[in-house]
Amino acid sequence: MSTIDLLVLGILMSGAKNAYELVRFIRDKEIHRILKISEPAVFKSCRRLAEGGFLDGETVREAGVPDKVIYQVNSKGKERFYELMAHFAQDFKPFYLDFNTVIWNIDTLEREEGEKVLLTLQEQLHQAKTWIAEHEKEVRDHLPFGPRQIVKQYLMTISALAEWIDQALADFRKG
């Protein structure tokens, strides 16, 4: 079960696209900033879904450019989409933040180096908070319900993480 397959199927539910158009859509909408997805994963997902019989593909030939396969969700793909939606809606797992491994090991560093690492993390979290806050304002009234709620969720989460790192850094400085 793949969240990438779910995203690809979901995008294709609104209309046929080739893999390059999917990647461009994901890049243009900055989906990669709120969902874990890479460009190579999109291409692999398209192939996997087509080979599994969930997508119909039509090869389009144009002069001077490589052939393109236009993918469209078929009835089996719609069933798979609904199956994946149900699966991931009930499959909540605690999320793991990679930077927690840094926090776990922070005491192994010299104090000065530890503070530098925490300052870097603080900067990253505050930059992310600023980006998502600005993005939320820009798209608040333009996004459909689902993406709008993800942006809201990220804003609340990153705000909590930014507050946490400020407190963690203060605690670290106290010793």
PDB file of C-alpha atoms in Angstrom:
ATOM      1  CA  MET A   1       0.000   0.000   0.000  1.00  0.00           C
ATOM      2  CA  SER A   2       1.541   3.253  -1.119  1.00  0.00           C
ATOM      3  CA  THR A   3       0.583   6.822  -0.285  1.00  0.00           C
ATOM      4  CA  ILE A   4       2.280   7.804  -3.539  1.00  0.00           C
ATOM      5  CA  ASP A   5      -0.085   5.537  -5.466  1.00  0.00           C
ATOM      6  CA  LEU A   6      -2.972   7.155  -3.582  1.00  0.00           C
ATOM      7  CA  LEU A   7      -1.775  10.642  -4.544  1.00  0.00           C
ATOM      8  CA  VAL A   8      -1.211   9.692  -8.201  1.00  0.00           C
ATOM      9  CA  LEU A   9      -4.613   8.029  -8.460  1.00  0.00           C
ATOM     10  CA  GLY A  10      -6.236  11.007  -6.746  1.00  0.00           C
ATOM     11  CA  ILE A  11      -4.711  13.506  -9.153  1.00  0.00           C
ATOM     12  CA  LEU A  12      -5.611  11.343 -12.137  1.00  0.00           C
ATOM     13  CA  MET A  13      -9.211  11.040 -10.906  1.00  0.00           C
ATOM     14  CA  SER A  14      -9.670  14.628 -12.100  1.00  0.00           C
ATOM     15  CA  GLY A  15      -8.309  13.921 -15.578  1.00  0.00           C
ATOM     16  CA  ALA A  16      -5.767  12.064 -17.670  1.00  0.00           C
ATOM     17  CA  LYS A  17      -2.122  13.135 -17.545  1.00  0.00           C
ATOM     18  CA  ASN A  18       1.274  11.775 -18.451  1.00  0.00           C
ATOM     19  CA  ALA A  19       3.920  11.275 -15.759  1.00  0.00           C
ATOM     20  CA  TYR A  20       5.686  14.531 -16.651  1.00  0.00           C
ATOM     21  CA  GLU A  21       2.421  16.458 -16.252  1.00  0.00           C
ATOM     22  CA  LEU A  22       1.870  14.789 -12.879  1.00  0.00           C
ATOM     23  CA  VAL A  23       5.341  15.829 -11.738  1.00  0.00           C
ATOM     24  CA  ARG A  24       4.790  19.377 -13.001  1.00  0.00           C
ATOM     25  CA  PHE A  25       1.404  19.512 -11.214  1.00  0.00           C
ATOM     26  CA  ILE A  26       3.026  18.351  -7.956  1.00  0.00           C
ATOM     27  CA  ARG A  27       5.860  20.865  -8.360  1.00  0.00           C
ATOM     28  CA  ASP A  28       3.580  23.766  -9.371  1.00  0.00           C
ATOM     29  CA  LYS A  29       1.194  23.147  -6.474  1.00  0.00           C
ATOM     30  CA  GLU A  30       4.181  22.594  -4.142  1.00  0.00           C
ATOM     31  CA  ILE A  31       2.597  19.345  -2.988  1.00  0.00           C
ATOM     32  CA  HIS A  32       6.068  17.976  -2.227  1.00  0.00           C
ATOM     33  CA  ARG A  33       6.299  20.530   0.602  1.00  0.00           C
ATOM     34  CA  ILE A  34       3.323  19.041   2.445  1.00  0.00           C
ATOM     35  CA  LEU A  35       3.305  15.409   1.308  1.00  0.00           C
ATOM     36  CA  LYS A  36       6.279  13.070   1.153  1.00  0.00           C
ATOM     37  CA  ILE A  37       6.759  12.469  -2.556  1.00  0.00           C
ATOM     38  CA  SER A  38       9.624  12.601  -5.024  1.00  0.00           C
ATOM     39  CA  GLU A  39       9.624  12.987  -8.781  1.00  0.00           C
ATOM     40  CA  PRO A  40      11.139   9.528  -9.418  1.00  0.00           C
ATOM     41  CA  ALA A  41       8.460   8.020  -7.168  1.00  0.00           C
ATOM     42  CA  VAL A  42       5.746   9.479  -9.410  1.00  0.00           C
ATOM     43  CA  PHE A  43       7.205   7.780 -12.492  1.00  0.00           C
ATOM     44  CA  LYS A  44       7.551   4.463 -10.631  1.00  0.00           C
ATOM     45  CA  SER A  45       4.008   4.739  -9.318  1.00  0.00           C
ATOM     46  CA  CYS A  46       2.605   5.347 -12.811  1.00  0.00           C
ATOM     47  CA  ARG A  47       4.394   2.268 -14.134  1.00  0.00           C
ATOM     48  CA  ARG A  48       3.373   0.152 -11.132  1.00  0.00           C
ATOM     49  CA  LEU A  49      -0.278   1.240 -11.327  1.00  0.00           C
ATOM     50  CA  ALA A  50      -0.397   0.646 -15.101  1.00  0.00           C
ATOM     51  CA  GLU A  51       1.231  -2.788 -14.744  1.00  0.00           C
ATOM     52  CA  GLY A  52      -1.250  -3.614 -11.971  1.00  0.00           C
ATOM     53  CA  GLY A  53      -4.145  -2.788 -14.283  1.00  0.00           C
ATOM     54  CA  PHE A  54      -5.260   0.296 -12.316  1.00  0.00           C
ATOM     55  CA  LEU A  55      -4.448   2.780 -15.070  1.00  0.00           C
ATOM     56  CA  ASP A  56      -5.074   2.715 -18.777  1.00  0.00           C
ATOM     57  CA  GLY A  57      -2.231   4.178 -20.795  1.00  0.00           C
ATOM     58  CA  GLU A  58      -2.318   5.606 -24.286  1.00  0.00           C
ATOM     59  CA  THR A  59       0.985   6.239 -26.027  1.00  0.00           C
ATOM     60  CA  VAL A  60       1.102   9.577 -27.821  1.00  0.00           C
ATOM     61  CA  ARG A  61       3.748  10.176 -30.435  1.00  0.00           C
ATOM     62  CA  GLU A  62       4.827  13.690 -31.368  1.00  0.00           C
ATOM     63  CA  ALA A  63       7.557  14.681 -33.800  1.00  0.00           C
ATOM     64  CA  GLY A  64      10.860  15.483 -32.184  1.00  0.00           C
ATOM     65  CA  VAL A  65       9.938  14.423 -28.634  1.00  0.00           C
ATOM     66  CA  PRO A  66       9.942  11.058 -26.891  1.00  0.00           C
ATOM     67  CA  ASP A  67       6.693   9.109 -26.789  1.00  0.00           C
ATOM     68  CA  LYS A  68       4.434   9.959 -23.870  1.00  0.00           C
ATOM     69  CA  VAL A  69       2.017   7.679 -22.107  1.00  0.00           C
ATOM     70  CA  ILE A  70      -1.173   9.428 -21.056  1.00  0.00           C
ATOM     71  CA  TYR A  71      -2.575   7.697 -17.971  1.00  0.00           C
ATOM     72  CA  GLN A  72      -6.215   7.516 -17.032  1.00  0.00           C
ATOM     73  CA  VAL A  73      -7.814   5.846 -14.023  1.00  0.00           C
ATOM     74  CA  ASN A  74     -10.009   2.912 -15.021  1.00  0.00           C
ATOM     75  CA  SER A  75     -12.723   1.187 -12.942  1.00  0.00           C
ATOM     76  CA  LYS A  76     -10.170  -1.094 -11.249  1.00  0.00           C
ATOM     77  CA  GLY A  77      -8.108   2.015 -10.457  1.00  0.00           C
ATOM     78  CA  LYS A  78     -11.124   3.735  -8.903  1.00  0.00           C
ATOM     79  CA  GLU A  79     -11.660   0.688  -6.693  1.00  0.00           C
ATOM     80  CA  ARG A  80      -7.978   0.793  -5.716  1.00  0.00           C
ATOM     81  CA  PHE A  81      -8.249   4.516  -4.963  1.00  0.00           C
ATOM     82  CA  TYR A  82     -11.178   3.950  -2.573  1.00  0.00           C
ATOM     83  CA  GLU A  83      -9.382   0.977  -1.009  1.00  0.00           C
ATOM     84  CA  LEU A  84      -6.273   3.086  -0.378  1.00  0.00           C
ATOM     85  CA  MET A  85      -8.364   5.966   1.002  1.00  0.00           C
ATOM     86  CA  ALA A  86     -10.019   3.599   3.497  1.00  0.00           C
ATOM     87  CA  HIS A  87      -6.720   1.937   4.406  1.00  0.00           C
ATOM     88  CA  PHE A  88      -4.790   5.133   5.141  1.00  0.00           C
ATOM     89  CA  ALA A  89      -7.736   6.763   6.942  1.00  0.00           C
ATOM     90  CA  GLN A  90      -7.667   3.956   9.510  1.00  0.00           C
ATOM     91  CA  ASP A  91      -3.908   3.357   9.560  1.00  0.00           C
ATOM     92  CA  PHE A  92      -2.771   6.244  11.766  1.00  0.00           C
ATOM     93  CA  LYS A  93       0.699   5.779  13.174  1.00  0.00           C
ATOM     94  CA  PRO A  94       2.675   8.179  15.308  1.00  0.00           C
ATOM     95  CA  PHE A  95       4.914  10.212  13.062  1.00  0.00           C
ATOM     96  CA  TYR A  96       8.637  10.187  13.469  1.00  0.00           C
ATOM     97  CA  LEU A  97      10.679  13.301  12.971  1.00  0.00           C
ATOM     98  CA  ASP A  98      14.174  12.593  11.690  1.00  0.00           C
ATOM     99  CA  PHE A  99      15.598  15.483  13.675  1.00  0.00           C
ATOM    100  CA  ASN A 100      14.611  13.711  16.910  1.00  0.00           C
ATOM    101  CA  THR A 101      17.664  11.508  16.367  1.00  0.00           C
ATOM    102  CA  VAL A 102      19.743  14.686  16.552  1.00  0.00           C
ATOM    103  CA  ILE A 103      18.000  15.646  19.812  1.00  0.00           C
ATOM    104  CA  TRP A 104      18.557  12.139  21.200  1.00  0.00           C
ATOM    105  CA  ASN A 105      22.307  12.495  20.592  1.00  0.00           C
ATOM    106  CA  ILE A 106      22.714  16.181  21.477  1.00  0.00           C
ATOM    107  CA  ASP A 107      24.392  15.417  24.818  1.00  0.00           C
ATOM    108  CA  THR A 108      27.277  13.686  23.035  1.00  0.00           C
ATOM    109  CA  LEU A 109      28.391  17.013  21.556  1.00  0.00           C
ATOM    110  CA  GLU A 110      30.454  19.715  23.178  1.00  0.00           C
ATOM    111  CA  ARG A 111      28.123  22.416  24.580  1.00  0.00           C
ATOM    112  CA  GLU A 112      29.074  24.979  21.946  1.00  0.00           C
ATOM    113  CA  GLU A 113      28.572  22.506  19.096  1.00  0.00           C
ATOM    114  CA  GLY A 114      25.278  21.327  20.591  1.00  0.00           C
ATOM    115  CA  GLU A 115      24.014  24.893  20.737  1.00  0.00           C
ATOM    116  CA  LYS A 116      25.048  25.436  17.103  1.00  0.00           C
ATOM    117  CA  VAL A 117      23.078  22.356  16.050  1.00  0.00           C
ATOM    118  CA  LEU A 118      20.019  23.503  18.009  1.00  0.00           C
ATOM    119  CA  LEU A 119      20.269  26.992  16.501  1.00  0.00           C
ATOM    120  CA  THR A 120      20.349  25.465  13.020  1.00  0.00           C
ATOM    121  CA  LEU A 121      17.265  23.390  13.801  1.00  0.00           C
ATOM    122  CA  GLN A 122      15.560  26.445  15.276  1.00  0.00           C
ATOM    123  CA  GLU A 123      16.269  28.418  12.105  1.00  0.00           C
ATOM    124  CA  GLN A 124      14.923  25.617   9.917  1.00  0.00           C
ATOM    125  CA  LEU A 125      11.716  25.268  11.945  1.00  0.00           C
ATOM    126  CA  HIS A 126      11.108  29.016  11.990  1.00  0.00           C
ATOM    127  CA  GLN A 127      11.722  29.247   8.228  1.00  0.00           C
ATOM    128  CA  ALA A 128       9.229  26.430   7.677  1.00  0.00           C
ATOM    129  CA  LYS A 129       6.712  28.180   9.933  1.00  0.00           C
ATOM    130  CA  THR A 130       7.124  31.439   8.004  1.00  0.00           C
ATOM    131  CA  TRP A 131       6.736  29.679   4.651  1.00  0.00           C
ATOM    132  CA  ILE A 132       3.621  27.754   5.642  1.00  0.00           C
ATOM    133  CA  ALA A 133       2.036  30.821   7.300  1.00  0.00           C
ATOM    134  CA  GLU A 134       2.566  32.895   4.148  1.00  0.00           C
ATOM    135  CA  HIS A 135       1.378  30.030   1.955  1.00  0.00           C
ATOM    136  CA  GLU A 136      -1.722  29.537   4.098  1.00  0.00           C
ATOM    137  CA  LYS A 137      -2.672  33.191   3.650  1.00  0.00           C
ATOM    138  CA  GLU A 138      -2.141  33.018  -0.124  1.00  0.00           C
ATOM    139  CA  VAL A 139      -4.206  29.902  -0.686  1.00  0.00           C
ATOM    140  CA  ARG A 140      -6.758  30.053   2.133  1.00  0.00           C
ATOM    141  CA  ASP A 141      -9.653  30.830  -0.189  1.00  0.00           C
ATOM    142  CA  HIS A 142      -8.340  29.135  -3.347  1.00  0.00           C
ATOM    143  CA  LEU A 143      -7.697  25.547  -2.267  1.00  0.00           C
ATOM    144  CA  PRO A 144     -10.278  22.810  -2.068  1.00  0.00           C
ATOM    145  CA  PHE A 145     -11.163  21.543   1.412  1.00  0.00           C
ATOM    146  CA  GLY A 146      -8.596  18.706   1.626  1.00  0.00           C
ATOM    147  CA  PRO A 147      -5.436  20.630   0.707  1.00  0.00           C
ATOM    148  CA  ARG A 148      -6.639  23.624   2.742  1.00  0.00           C
ATOM    149  CA  GLN A 149      -6.946  21.393   5.821  1.00  0.00           C
ATOM    150  CA  ILE A 150      -3.459  19.931   5.273  1.00  0.00           C
ATOM    151  CA  VAL A 151      -1.981  23.428   5.120  1.00  0.00           C
ATOM    152  CA  LYS A 152      -3.861  24.326   8.322  1.00  0.00           C
ATOM    153  CA  GLN A 153      -2.612  21.123  10.008  1.00  0.00           C
ATOM    154  CA  TYR A 154       0.971  21.895   8.996  1.00  0.00           C
ATOM    155  CA  LEU A 155       0.705  25.460  10.263  1.00  0.00           C
ATOM    156  CA  MET A 156      -0.512  24.245  13.651  1.00  0.00           C
ATOM    157  CA  THR A 157       2.143  21.510  13.804  1.00  0.00           C
ATOM    158  CA  ILE A 158       5.051  23.697  12.728  1.00  0.00           C
ATOM    159  CA  SER A 159       3.933  26.425  15.137  1.00  0.00           C
ATOM    160  CA  ALA A 160       4.068  23.904  17.979  1.00  0.00           C
ATOM    161  CA  LEU A 161       7.495  22.658  16.837  1.00  0.00           C
ATOM    162  CA  ALA A 162       8.830  26.230  16.589  1.00  0.00           C
ATOM    163  CA  GLU A 163       7.641  26.923  20.140  1.00  0.00           C
ATOM    164  CA  TRP A 164       9.155  23.627  21.290  1.00  0.00           C
ATOM    165  CA  ILE A 165      12.615  24.334  19.777  1.00  0.00           C
ATOM    166  CA  ASP A 166      12.667  27.800  21.370  1.00  0.00           C
ATOM    167  CA  GLN A 167      12.026  26.189  24.763  1.00  0.00           C
ATOM    168  CA  ALA A 168      14.483  23.346  24.097  1.00  0.00           C
ATOM    169  CA  LEU A 169      17.232  25.810  23.216  1.00  0.00           C
ATOM    170  CA  ALA A 170      16.536  27.850  26.362  1.00  0.00           C
ATOM    171  CA  ASP A 171      16.625  24.643  28.455  1.00  0.00           C
ATOM    172  CA  PHE A 172      19.882  23.593  26.784  1.00  0.00           C
ATOM    173  CA  ARG A 173      21.470  26.951  27.533  1.00  0.00           C
ATOM    174  CA  LYS A 174      20.484  26.616  31.207  1.00  0.00           C
ATOM    175  CA  GLY A 175      22.396  23.342  31.339  1.00  0.00           C
TER     176      GLY A 175
END
